[in-house]
Amino acid sequence: MDKARQYFNCNARERACFEAGIKLATVYHQFVGTPVSMENVETLERAIEKGVKIQPFVKEVTVKIDRTRLREKSDEYDYLTLTGSMLHVLLKIVYENVEVIAEMRYIKEMDYPLMMIKEIRES
Amino acid sequence: MDKARQYFNCNARERACFEAGIKLATVYHQFVGTPVSMENVETLERAIEKGVKIQPFVKEVTVKIDRTRLREKSDEYDYLTLTGSMLHVLLKIVYENVEVIAEMRYIKEMDYPLMMIKEIRES
Amino acid sequence: MDKARQYFNCNARERACFEAGIKLATVYHQFVGTPVSMENVETLERAIEKGVKIQPFVKEVTVKIDRTRLREKSDEYDYLTLTGSMLHVLLKIVYENVEVIAEMRYIKEMDYPLMMIKEIRES
Amino acid sequence: MDKARQYFNCNARERACFEAGIKLATVYHQFVGTPVSMENVETLERAIEKGVKIQPFVKEVTVKIDRTRLREKSDEYDYLTLTGSMLHVLLKIVYENVEVIAEMRYIKEMDYPLMMIKEIRES
């Protein structure tokens, strides 16, 4: 049971989409700017996943950071900070009988890290 | 026309709810932690509003930061950093023929800054 | 008088340099990721300045965001989010009789947004 | 050798203090706002440490998040987001022959998460 339900004026599908949007923007706006190199990229991916996982109604989440742009640390300045276009996030929200699969990934033709709803399922 | 529409698999109401969730989480996760006192609170409110306003499908947005917890600057350390529970955000998303009114505010009974959908209208 | 002085084990010049480092990193890690376009760039610059200004020992601060990379909003997706390499920050810390002038700017030869100490003056 | 040295106008002790300030503020302003509960607190500590560790001149860093305020997840809303007062950070910067030990911790008497220089050593 969702103890916040009284504050919402929408159906379960709409609610699940709303929650999906919240989580994708959390990843983007919380973690963009974090220092990242080959040395910490995997730890950072797992930490982002675990941070999102404890938010309401998240059942699964996978975060991949594009390694092709990362540097091996050869001097003190050889690292980047995370940008939206390096992020690929896939997550599943479950709210009541509704599952939403949402994704964030860089769309080359738009030159934009797009957050999108891939699928809504009802059981 | 929405040039990203091909990437979505949902109706206009669900899309508008998704976009609303993105914007509320942007406010929270981008700006929580920003230094704030009576001296800059209004400037910060306007800057958050203008930052959200340029994101896709936002038609209106109002940000209020709770002033009762802010300090007048009497020494160098008299300021706070923004927390979620100080924020009240109200916004309108318009996607195609759908309007969504969404809100973030601190709910005392939950001890939680809740993001919620207040209303969905179709024209 | 600095009420935190008892917690420090360094001279006034070293303390002023430490404070300068804190402020430049605040700008970077708080605001990188913020949505920015020609429409809100000036508001954002002023908000960053005012946020830094209320932190301890900041006497002056100027923030410039590189406009050459910003887009005029022609469709819903025409905006960027702030990156470190778009930022130019200049600030003056005053601690006791010491002034530190510090700067953050993108250094092309290093492909790196460098934070640096330009000058330390004593009176 | 530090390839950015030409941009600095200060001695090695002052530079090391500046670098220490940058790193403590990175932790605060990058990670405050991140969702945290008993389930992800340790992963988050390690990710913050590894993110700081790849920044220039950091030799050691320990991050502890105050567990007394975290919640066990009993419903969807049982988590917090990280605040400055929950953070205890201890780090060592080495620049040339200088070591700086710096710390951030919540000081109760000041009601403030203070960043401080504990010790400067030369070899």
CSV table of C-alpha atoms in Angstrom, one decimal:
chain,number,residue,atom,x,y,z
A,1,MET,CA,0.0,0.0,0.0
A,2,ASP,CA,1.2,3.5,-0.9
A,3,LYS,CA,0.8,5.8,2.0
A,4,ALA,CA,1.1,8.9,-0.3
A,5,ARG,CA,-1.7,7.9,-2.6
A,6,GLN,CA,-4.2,10.4,-1.2
A,7,TYR,CA,-2.0,13.2,-2.6
A,8,PHE,CA,-2.3,12.0,-6.2
A,9,ASN,CA,-4.9,12.6,-8.7
A,10,CYS,CA,-4.1,10.2,-11.5
A,11,ASN,CA,-4.3,6.5,-12.4
A,12,ALA,CA,-1.6,3.8,-11.7
A,13,ARG,CA,-0.1,4.0,-15.2
A,14,GLU,CA,0.3,7.8,-15.0
A,15,ARG,CA,1.7,7.5,-11.5
A,16,ALA,CA,4.3,4.9,-12.6
A,17,CYS,CA,5.4,7.2,-15.5
A,18,PHE,CA,5.8,10.1,-13.1
A,19,GLU,CA,7.9,8.0,-10.8
A,20,ALA,CA,10.1,6.9,-13.7
A,21,GLY,CA,10.7,10.5,-14.7
A,22,ILE,CA,11.8,11.3,-11.1
A,23,LYS,CA,14.3,8.5,-11.0
A,24,LEU,CA,16.0,9.3,-14.4
A,25,ALA,CA,16.3,13.0,-13.5
A,26,THR,CA,17.8,12.0,-10.1
A,27,VAL,CA,20.6,10.1,-11.8
A,28,TYR,CA,21.3,13.0,-14.1
A,29,HIS,CA,21.1,15.9,-11.8
A,30,GLN,CA,22.6,14.3,-8.7
A,31,PHE,CA,25.6,12.6,-10.4
A,32,VAL,CA,26.6,14.7,-13.4
A,33,GLY,CA,29.8,16.5,-12.4
A,34,THR,CA,31.2,13.5,-10.4
A,35,PRO,CA,34.9,12.8,-11.1
A,36,VAL,CA,35.2,9.6,-13.2
A,37,SER,CA,38.1,7.7,-14.7
A,38,MET,CA,38.8,4.0,-15.5
A,39,GLU,CA,39.7,3.6,-11.8
A,40,ASN,CA,36.3,4.4,-10.3
A,41,VAL,CA,33.8,4.0,-13.1
A,42,GLU,CA,32.5,0.6,-12.0
A,43,THR,CA,32.2,1.7,-8.4
A,44,LEU,CA,30.3,4.8,-9.5
A,45,GLU,CA,27.9,2.8,-11.7
A,46,ARG,CA,27.0,0.5,-8.7
A,47,ALA,CA,26.6,3.4,-6.3
A,48,ILE,CA,24.2,5.2,-8.7
A,49,GLU,CA,22.2,2.0,-9.1
A,50,LYS,CA,22.0,1.4,-5.4
A,51,GLY,CA,21.0,5.1,-4.8
A,52,VAL,CA,18.2,4.8,-7.3
A,53,LYS,CA,17.1,1.4,-6.0
A,54,ILE,CA,16.1,2.7,-2.6
A,55,GLN,CA,13.8,5.4,-4.1
A,56,PRO,CA,10.1,4.5,-4.1
A,57,PHE,CA,8.8,1.9,-6.6
A,58,VAL,CA,12.1,1.1,-8.3
A,59,LYS,CA,12.4,-2.7,-8.9
A,60,GLU,CA,15.4,-2.8,-11.2
A,61,VAL,CA,18.0,-0.4,-12.5
A,62,THR,CA,21.1,-0.7,-14.6
A,63,VAL,CA,23.6,2.1,-15.1
A,64,LYS,CA,26.3,2.0,-17.7
A,65,ILE,CA,28.9,4.8,-18.2
A,66,ASP,CA,30.5,5.1,-21.6
A,67,ARG,CA,34.1,3.9,-21.1
A,68,THR,CA,35.3,5.0,-24.5
A,69,ARG,CA,35.7,8.5,-23.3
A,70,LEU,CA,37.4,7.8,-20.0
A,71,ARG,CA,41.1,8.2,-19.5
A,72,GLU,CA,43.6,5.9,-17.9
A,73,LYS,CA,45.3,8.0,-15.2
A,74,SER,CA,48.7,8.9,-16.5
A,75,ASP,CA,49.0,12.3,-14.7
A,76,GLU,CA,47.1,14.1,-11.9
A,77,TYR,CA,44.7,15.7,-14.3
A,78,ASP,CA,43.7,12.6,-16.2
A,79,TYR,CA,40.1,12.2,-15.3
A,80,LEU,CA,36.8,13.6,-16.4
A,81,THR,CA,33.6,14.5,-14.7
A,82,LEU,CA,30.4,12.7,-15.6
A,83,THR,CA,28.2,14.2,-18.3
A,84,GLY,CA,24.7,13.2,-19.3
A,85,SER,CA,25.8,12.0,-22.7
A,86,MET,CA,28.1,9.3,-21.0
A,87,LEU,CA,25.1,7.8,-19.2
A,88,HIS,CA,22.9,4.9,-20.2
A,89,VAL,CA,20.3,4.1,-17.6
A,90,LEU,CA,17.6,1.4,-17.8
A,91,LEU,CA,15.0,1.0,-15.0
A,92,LYS,CA,11.8,-0.7,-14.1
A,93,ILE,CA,9.2,0.9,-11.9
A,94,VAL,CA,6.4,-1.2,-10.4
A,95,TYR,CA,3.3,0.7,-9.1
A,96,GLU,CA,0.4,-1.5,-8.1
A,97,ASN,CA,-0.3,-3.7,-11.2
A,98,VAL,CA,1.7,-1.5,-13.6
A,99,GLU,CA,5.3,-1.9,-14.8
A,100,VAL,CA,7.1,0.9,-16.6
A,101,ILE,CA,10.4,0.4,-18.4
A,102,ALA,CA,12.2,3.7,-18.8
A,103,GLU,CA,15.5,4.6,-20.3
A,104,MET,CA,18.0,7.4,-20.5
A,105,ARG,CA,20.5,7.4,-23.3
A,106,TYR,CA,22.3,9.8,-25.6
A,107,ILE,CA,20.5,10.2,-29.0
A,108,LYS,CA,23.0,11.2,-31.5
A,109,GLU,CA,20.6,12.6,-34.1
A,110,MET,CA,19.2,14.9,-31.4
A,111,ASP,CA,22.6,15.6,-29.7
A,112,TYR,CA,20.7,15.1,-26.5
A,113,PRO,CA,20.6,12.6,-23.5
A,114,LEU,CA,16.9,11.6,-23.8
A,115,MET,CA,14.8,10.2,-21.0
A,116,MET,CA,12.1,8.0,-22.5
A,117,ILE,CA,9.3,5.5,-21.7
A,118,LYS,CA,9.9,2.3,-23.6
A,119,GLU,CA,7.0,0.2,-22.4
A,120,ILE,CA,4.1,0.1,-20.0
A,121,ARG,CA,2.7,-3.3,-19.0
A,122,GLU,CA,-0.3,-4.2,-16.8
A,123,SER,CA,-0.8,-7.5,-15.1
B,1,MET,CA,5.7,18.7,-32.9
B,2,ASP,CA,7.8,16.7,-30.6
B,3,LYS,CA,10.9,15.4,-32.5
B,4,ALA,CA,11.5,12.8,-29.8
B,5,ARG,CA,8.1,11.2,-30.0
B,6,GLN,CA,9.3,8.1,-31.9
B,7,TYR,CA,11.2,7.0,-28.8
B,8,PHE,CA,8.1,6.9,-26.6
B,9,ASN,CA,5.6,4.1,-26.2
B,10,CYS,CA,2.8,5.7,-24.2
B,11,ASN,CA,0.0,8.2,-24.5
B,12,ALA,CA,0.0,11.9,-24.1
B,13,ARG,CA,-1.2,11.9,-20.5
B,14,GLU,CA,1.5,9.4,-19.5
B,15,ARG,CA,4.1,11.3,-21.3
B,16,ALA,CA,3.1,14.6,-19.6
B,17,CYS,CA,3.3,12.8,-16.1
B,18,PHE,CA,6.8,11.5,-17.0
B,19,GLU,CA,7.9,15.0,-18.0
B,20,ALA,CA,6.5,16.4,-14.7
B,21,GLY,CA,8.5,13.9,-12.7
B,22,ILE,CA,11.7,14.8,-14.5
B,23,LYS,CA,11.3,18.5,-13.7
B,24,LEU,CA,10.6,18.1,-10.0
B,25,ALA,CA,13.6,15.8,-9.5
B,26,THR,CA,15.7,18.2,-11.5
B,27,VAL,CA,14.9,20.9,-8.9
B,28,TYR,CA,15.6,18.6,-6.0
B,29,HIS,CA,18.8,16.9,-7.1
B,30,GLN,CA,20.4,19.9,-8.9
B,31,PHE,CA,19.9,22.5,-6.3
B,32,VAL,CA,19.8,20.8,-2.9
B,33,GLY,CA,23.1,21.7,-1.2
B,34,THR,CA,23.2,25.3,-2.6
B,35,PRO,CA,24.2,27.9,0.0
B,36,VAL,CA,21.1,30.0,1.0
B,37,SER,CA,20.4,32.8,3.4
B,38,MET,CA,18.0,35.8,3.5
B,39,GLU,CA,20.4,37.6,1.1
B,40,ASN,CA,20.2,35.3,-1.9
B,41,VAL,CA,16.9,33.3,-1.4
B,42,GLU,CA,14.9,35.3,-3.9
B,43,THR,CA,17.6,35.2,-6.5
B,44,LEU,CA,17.9,31.5,-6.0
B,45,GLU,CA,14.1,30.9,-6.4
B,46,ARG,CA,14.1,32.9,-9.7
B,47,ALA,CA,17.2,31.0,-11.0
B,48,ILE,CA,15.6,27.6,-10.2
B,49,GLU,CA,12.4,28.7,-12.0
B,50,LYS,CA,14.2,29.9,-15.1
B,51,GLY,CA,16.4,26.7,-15.2
B,52,VAL,CA,13.3,24.5,-15.1
B,53,LYS,CA,11.4,26.7,-17.5
B,54,ILE,CA,13.8,26.0,-20.4
B,55,GLN,CA,13.3,22.2,-20.0
B,56,PRO,CA,10.9,20.6,-22.5
B,57,PHE,CA,7.2,21.1,-22.1
B,58,VAL,CA,7.3,23.3,-19.0
B,59,LYS,CA,4.7,26.1,-19.3
B,60,GLU,CA,4.7,27.5,-15.8
B,61,VAL,CA,6.8,27.0,-12.6
B,62,THR,CA,6.8,28.6,-9.2
B,63,VAL,CA,9.5,27.9,-6.6
B,64,LYS,CA,9.2,29.0,-3.0
B,65,ILE,CA,11.9,28.4,-0.4
B,66,ASP,CA,10.8,28.3,3.2
B,67,ARG,CA,12.2,31.5,4.8
B,68,THR,CA,11.3,30.6,8.4
B,69,ARG,CA,14.5,28.5,8.6
B,70,LEU,CA,16.8,31.0,7.0
B,71,ARG,CA,19.2,33.1,9.0
B,72,GLU,CA,20.1,36.7,8.7
B,73,LYS,CA,23.8,36.9,8.2
B,74,SER,CA,25.3,38.0,11.5
B,75,ASP,CA,28.6,36.1,11.2
B,76,GLU,CA,30.5,34.3,8.4
B,77,TYR,CA,28.9,31.0,9.1
B,78,ASP,CA,25.2,32.2,9.2
B,79,TYR,CA,23.8,30.5,6.2
B,80,LEU,CA,22.3,27.1,5.4
B,81,THR,CA,22.4,24.9,2.3
B,82,LEU,CA,19.1,24.2,0.6
B,83,THR,CA,17.3,21.0,1.6
B,84,GLY,CA,14.3,19.3,0.0
B,85,SER,CA,12.1,20.0,2.9
B,86,MET,CA,12.6,23.8,2.4
B,87,LEU,CA,11.3,23.6,-1.2
B,88,HIS,CA,7.8,24.2,-2.5
B,89,VAL,CA,7.6,23.8,-6.3
B,90,LEU,CA,4.5,24.0,-8.4
B,91,LEU,CA,4.6,23.5,-12.2
B,92,LYS,CA,2.5,23.0,-15.3
B,93,ILE,CA,3.5,20.7,-18.1
B,94,VAL,CA,1.8,20.9,-21.4
B,95,TYR,CA,2.2,18.0,-23.8
B,96,GLU,CA,0.0,18.1,-26.9
B,97,ASN,CA,-3.6,18.5,-25.6
B,98,VAL,CA,-2.7,17.5,-22.0
B,99,GLU,CA,-1.9,19.7,-19.0
B,100,VAL,CA,-0.4,18.3,-15.9
B,101,ILE,CA,-0.2,20.2,-12.6
B,102,ALA,CA,2.5,18.8,-10.4
B,103,GLU,CA,3.9,19.8,-7.0
B,104,MET,CA,6.7,19.1,-4.6
B,105,ARG,CA,6.2,20.0,-0.9
B,106,TYR,CA,7.2,18.8,2.5
B,107,ILE,CA,4.5,16.5,4.0
B,108,LYS,CA,4.8,16.7,7.7
B,109,GLU,CA,2.9,13.4,8.5
B,110,MET,CA,5.3,11.6,6.2
B,111,ASP,CA,8.4,13.6,7.1
B,112,TYR,CA,9.1,13.6,3.4
B,113,PRO,CA,9.4,16.1,0.6
B,114,LEU,CA,6.7,14.5,-1.7
B,115,MET,CA,6.5,15.0,-5.5
B,116,MET,CA,2.9,14.6,-6.6
B,117,ILE,CA,0.5,14.9,-9.5
B,118,LYS,CA,-2.3,17.2,-8.6
B,119,GLU,CA,-4.4,17.3,-11.7
B,120,ILE,CA,-4.4,16.2,-15.3
B,121,ARG,CA,-6.6,18.1,-17.8
B,122,GLU,CA,-7.3,17.4,-21.4
B,123,SER,CA,-8.5,20.0,-23.9
C,1,MET,CA,36.9,37.3,14.6
C,2,ASP,CA,36.6,33.8,13.1
C,3,LYS,CA,34.8,31.6,15.6
C,4,ALA,CA,36.1,28.5,13.9
C,5,ARG,CA,39.7,29.4,14.2
C,6,GLN,CA,40.4,27.0,17.0
C,7,TYR,CA,39.8,24.1,14.6
C,8,PHE,CA,42.6,25.2,12.2
C,9,ASN,CA,46.3,24.5,12.4
C,10,CYS,CA,47.7,26.8,9.7
C,11,ASN,CA,48.5,30.5,9.0
C,12,ALA,CA,46.2,33.1,7.5
C,13,ARG,CA,47.6,32.7,4.0
C,14,GLU,CA,47.1,29.0,4.0
C,15,ARG,CA,43.6,29.4,5.5
C,16,ALA,CA,42.7,31.9,2.8
C,17,CYS,CA,43.9,29.5,0.1
C,18,PHE,CA,41.9,26.7,1.6
C,19,GLU,CA,38.8,28.8,1.6
C,20,ALA,CA,39.3,29.8,-2.0
C,21,GLY,CA,39.5,26.1,-3.0
C,22,ILE,CA,36.2,25.4,-1.2
C,23,LYS,CA,34.4,28.2,-3.1
C,24,LEU,CA,35.6,27.2,-6.6
C,25,ALA,CA,34.7,23.6,-6.1
C,26,THR,CA,31.3,24.7,-4.7
C,27,VAL,CA,30.5,26.4,-8.0
C,28,TYR,CA,31.7,23.4,-10.1
C,29,HIS,CA,30.0,20.6,-8.2
C,30,GLN,CA,26.8,22.4,-7.2
C,31,PHE,CA,25.9,23.9,-10.5
C,32,VAL,CA,27.4,21.7,-13.2
C,33,GLY,CA,24.3,19.9,-14.7
C,34,THR,CA,22.0,22.9,-14.4
C,35,PRO,CA,19.9,23.5,-17.6
C,36,VAL,CA,21.2,26.6,-19.4
C,37,SER,CA,20.3,28.5,-22.6
C,38,MET,CA,20.4,32.1,-23.8
C,39,GLU,CA,17.2,32.6,-21.9
C,40,ASN,CA,18.5,31.9,-18.4
C,41,VAL,CA,22.3,32.3,-18.6
C,42,GLU,CA,22.4,35.7,-17.0
C,43,THR,CA,20.1,34.8,-14.2
C,44,LEU,CA,22.1,31.7,-13.5
C,45,GLU,CA,25.4,33.6,-13.4
C,46,ARG,CA,24.0,36.1,-10.9
C,47,ALA,CA,22.5,33.2,-8.7
C,48,ILE,CA,25.8,31.4,-8.6
C,49,GLU,CA,27.6,34.6,-7.6
C,50,LYS,CA,25.1,35.3,-4.8
C,51,GLY,CA,25.3,31.7,-3.6
C,52,VAL,CA,29.1,31.9,-3.3
C,53,LYS,CA,29.0,35.4,-1.9
C,54,ILE,CA,27.3,34.2,1.3
C,55,GLN,CA,29.9,31.6,2.0
C,56,PRO,CA,32.6,32.5,4.6
C,57,PHE,CA,35.2,35.1,3.7
C,58,VAL,CA,34.2,35.7,0.1
C,59,LYS,CA,34.5,39.4,-0.7
C,60,GLU,CA,34.0,39.5,-4.5
C,61,VAL,CA,33.0,37.0,-7.1
C,62,THR,CA,32.3,37.1,-10.8
C,63,VAL,CA,30.9,34.2,-12.8
C,64,LYS,CA,30.8,34.2,-16.6
C,65,ILE,CA,29.3,31.3,-18.6
C,66,ASP,CA,30.6,30.9,-22.2
C,67,ARG,CA,27.7,32.0,-24.4
C,68,THR,CA,29.3,30.8,-27.7
C,69,ARG,CA,28.1,27.3,-26.9
C,70,LEU,CA,24.6,28.2,-25.9
C,71,ARG,CA,21.6,27.7,-28.1
C,72,GLU,CA,18.7,30.0,-28.9
C,73,LYS,CA,15.6,28.0,-28.1
C,74,SER,CA,14.1,27.0,-31.3
C,75,ASP,CA,12.6,23.7,-30.2
C,76,GLU,CA,11.8,22.0,-26.8
C,77,TYR,CA,15.3,20.3,-26.7
C,78,ASP,CA,17.4,23.4,-27.5
C,79,TYR,CA,19.3,23.9,-24.3
C,80,LEU,CA,22.4,22.5,-22.7
C,81,THR,CA,23.3,21.7,-19.1
C,82,LEU,CA,26.2,23.6,-17.6
C,83,THR,CA,29.7,22.0,-17.8
C,84,GLY,CA,32.9,23.0,-16.1
C,85,SER,CA,34.5,24.1,-19.3
C,86,MET,CA,31.8,26.7,-19.9
C,87,LEU,CA,32.6,28.4,-16.5
C,88,HIS,CA,34.9,31.3,-15.8
C,89,VAL,CA,34.9,32.2,-12.1
C,90,LEU,CA,37.1,34.9,-10.5
C,91,LEU,CA,36.9,35.5,-6.7
C,92,LYS,CA,38.5,37.3,-3.8
C,93,ILE,CA,38.8,35.8,-0.4
C,94,VAL,CA,39.7,38.0,2.6
C,95,TYR,CA,40.9,36.3,5.8
C,96,GLU,CA,42.3,38.5,8.4
C,97,ASN,CA,45.1,40.6,6.7
C,98,VAL,CA,45.3,38.3,3.7
C,99,GLU,CA,43.7,38.6,0.3
C,100,VAL,CA,43.6,35.7,-2.2
C,101,ILE,CA,42.6,36.1,-5.8
C,102,ALA,CA,41.5,32.7,-7.2
C,103,GLU,CA,40.2,31.7,-10.6
C,104,MET,CA,38.6,28.8,-12.4
C,105,ARG,CA,38.8,28.7,-16.2
C,106,TYR,CA,39.1,26.2,-19.0
C,107,ILE,CA,42.8,25.7,-20.0
C,108,LYS,CA,42.8,24.6,-23.6
C,109,GLU,CA,46.3,23.0,-23.6
C,110,MET,CA,45.3,20.9,-20.6
C,111,ASP,CA,41.7,20.2,-21.8
C,112,TYR,CA,40.8,20.9,-18.2
C,113,PRO,CA,38.8,23.4,-16.2
C,114,LEU,CA,41.6,24.5,-13.8
C,115,MET,CA,41.1,26.1,-10.4
C,116,MET,CA,44.1,28.3,-9.6
C,117,ILE,CA,45.6,30.8,-7.1
C,118,LYS,CA,46.5,34.0,-9.0
C,119,GLU,CA,47.7,36.1,-6.2
C,120,ILE,CA,48.1,36.4,-2.5
C,121,ARG,CA,48.4,39.8,-0.9
C,122,GLU,CA,49.0,40.8,2.7
C,123,SER,CA,48.2,44.2,4.2
D,1,MET,CA,55.9,17.2,-11.9
D,2,ASP,CA,52.7,19.3,-11.9
D,3,LYS,CA,51.9,20.5,-15.4
D,4,ALA,CA,49.6,23.2,-14.1
D,5,ARG,CA,52.2,24.8,-11.9
D,6,GLN,CA,52.8,27.8,-14.2
D,7,TYR,CA,49.2,29.0,-13.5
D,8,PHE,CA,49.8,29.3,-9.7
D,9,ASN,CA,51.4,32.1,-7.8
D,10,CYS,CA,51.9,30.6,-4.3
D,11,ASN,CA,54.1,28.2,-2.4
D,12,ALA,CA,53.7,24.4,-2.0
D,13,ARG,CA,52.0,24.7,1.4
D,14,GLU,CA,49.4,27.2,0.1
D,15,ARG,CA,48.8,25.1,-3.0
D,16,ALA,CA,48.3,22.0,-0.9
D,17,CYS,CA,45.7,23.8,1.3
D,18,PHE,CA,43.9,25.1,-1.8
D,19,GLU,CA,43.7,21.5,-3.2
D,20,ALA,CA,42.4,20.3,0.2
D,21,GLY,CA,39.6,22.8,0.1
D,22,ILE,CA,38.6,21.8,-3.4
D,23,LYS,CA,38.3,18.2,-2.5
D,24,LEU,CA,36.2,18.7,0.7
D,25,ALA,CA,33.8,21.0,-1.2
D,26,THR,CA,33.6,18.4,-4.0
D,27,VAL,CA,32.3,15.8,-1.6
D,28,TYR,CA,29.7,18.2,-0.1
D,29,HIS,CA,28.3,19.8,-3.2
D,30,GLN,CA,28.5,16.8,-5.5
D,31,PHE,CA,26.9,14.2,-3.1
D,32,VAL,CA,24.6,16.1,-0.8
D,33,GLY,CA,21.1,15.2,-1.9
D,34,THR,CA,21.9,11.6,-2.8
D,35,PRO,CA,19.4,9.0,-1.6
D,36,VAL,CA,20.8,7.1,1.3
D,37,SER,CA,19.5,4.3,3.7
D,38,MET,CA,21.1,1.4,5.6
D,39,GLU,CA,21.0,-0.5,2.3
D,40,ASN,CA,23.4,1.7,0.2
D,41,VAL,CA,25.3,3.7,2.8
D,42,GLU,CA,28.5,1.7,2.6
D,43,THR,CA,28.5,1.6,-1.2
D,44,LEU,CA,28.0,5.3,-1.2
D,45,GLU,CA,30.9,5.9,1.2
D,46,ARG,CA,33.2,3.9,-1.0
D,47,ALA,CA,32.0,5.6,-4.2
D,48,ILE,CA,32.6,9.1,-2.7
D,49,GLU,CA,36.1,8.0,-1.6
D,50,LYS,CA,37.0,6.7,-5.0
D,51,GLY,CA,35.6,9.8,-6.8
D,52,VAL,CA,37.8,12.0,-4.6
D,53,LYS,CA,40.8,9.8,-4.9
D,54,ILE,CA,41.1,10.3,-8.6
D,55,GLN,CA,41.3,14.1,-8.2
D,56,PRO,CA,44.7,15.7,-8.3
D,57,PHE,CA,47.1,15.2,-5.3
D,58,VAL,CA,44.8,13.2,-3.1
D,59,LYS,CA,46.7,10.4,-1.4
D,60,GLU,CA,44.2,9.1,1.2
D,61,VAL,CA,40.6,9.7,1.9
D,62,THR,CA,38.1,8.3,4.3
D,63,VAL,CA,34.3,9.0,4.2
D,64,LYS,CA,32.0,8.1,7.0
D,65,ILE,CA,28.2,8.7,6.9
D,66,ASP,CA,26.4,9.0,10.2
D,67,ARG,CA,24.3,5.8,10.4
D,68,THR,CA,22.4,6.9,13.5
D,69,ARG,CA,20.1,8.9,11.4
D,70,LEU,CA,19.5,6.4,8.6
D,71,ARG,CA,16.4,4.3,8.4
D,72,GLU,CA,15.9,0.6,7.8
D,73,LYS,CA,13.6,0.4,4.8
D,74,SER,CA,10.2,-0.6,6.1
D,75,ASP,CA,8.1,1.2,3.4
D,76,GLU,CA,8.8,2.9,0.1
D,77,TYR,CA,9.5,6.3,1.6
D,78,ASP,CA,12.0,5.1,4.3
D,79,TYR,CA,15.2,6.7,3.1
D,80,LEU,CA,16.8,10.1,3.5
D,81,THR,CA,19.0,12.1,1.2
D,82,LEU,CA,22.5,12.9,2.3
D,83,THR,CA,23.1,16.2,4.2
D,84,GLY,CA,26.4,17.9,5.1
D,85,SER,CA,25.9,17.2,8.8
D,86,MET,CA,25.9,13.4,8.2
D,87,LEU,CA,29.3,13.5,6.6
D,88,HIS,CA,32.7,12.9,8.1
D,89,VAL,CA,35.6,13.2,5.6
D,90,LEU,CA,39.3,12.9,6.4
D,91,LEU,CA,41.8,13.3,3.6
D,92,LYS,CA,45.5,13.7,2.9
D,93,ILE,CA,46.8,15.9,0.1
D,94,VAL,CA,50.4,15.6,-1.0
D,95,TYR,CA,51.9,18.3,-3.1
D,96,GLU,CA,55.7,18.2,-3.7
D,97,ASN,CA,57.2,17.9,-0.2
D,98,VAL,CA,54.1,19.1,1.7
D,99,GLU,CA,51.4,16.9,3.3
D,100,VAL,CA,48.1,18.5,4.4
D,101,ILE,CA,45.6,16.6,6.6
D,102,ALA,CA,42.1,18.1,6.2
D,103,GLU,CA,38.7,17.2,7.6
D,104,MET,CA,35.1,17.9,7.3
D,105,ARG,CA,32.8,17.2,10.2
D,106,TYR,CA,29.7,18.6,11.8
D,107,ILE,CA,30.6,20.9,14.7
D,108,LYS,CA,27.7,20.9,17.2
D,109,GLU,CA,28.5,24.2,18.9
D,110,MET,CA,28.5,25.9,15.5
D,111,ASP,CA,25.6,23.9,14.1
D,112,TYR,CA,27.8,23.7,10.9
D,113,PRO,CA,29.6,21.1,8.9
D,114,LEU,CA,33.0,22.6,9.1
D,115,MET,CA,35.9,22.0,6.6
D,116,MET,CA,39.2,22.4,8.3
D,117,ILE,CA,43.0,22.0,8.1
D,118,LYS,CA,44.2,19.8,10.8
D,119,GLU,CA,47.9,19.6,10.0
D,120,ILE,CA,50.5,20.7,7.5
D,121,ARG,CA,53.8,18.6,7.4
D,122,GLU,CA,56.9,19.2,5.3
D,123,SER,CA,59.5,16.5,4.6
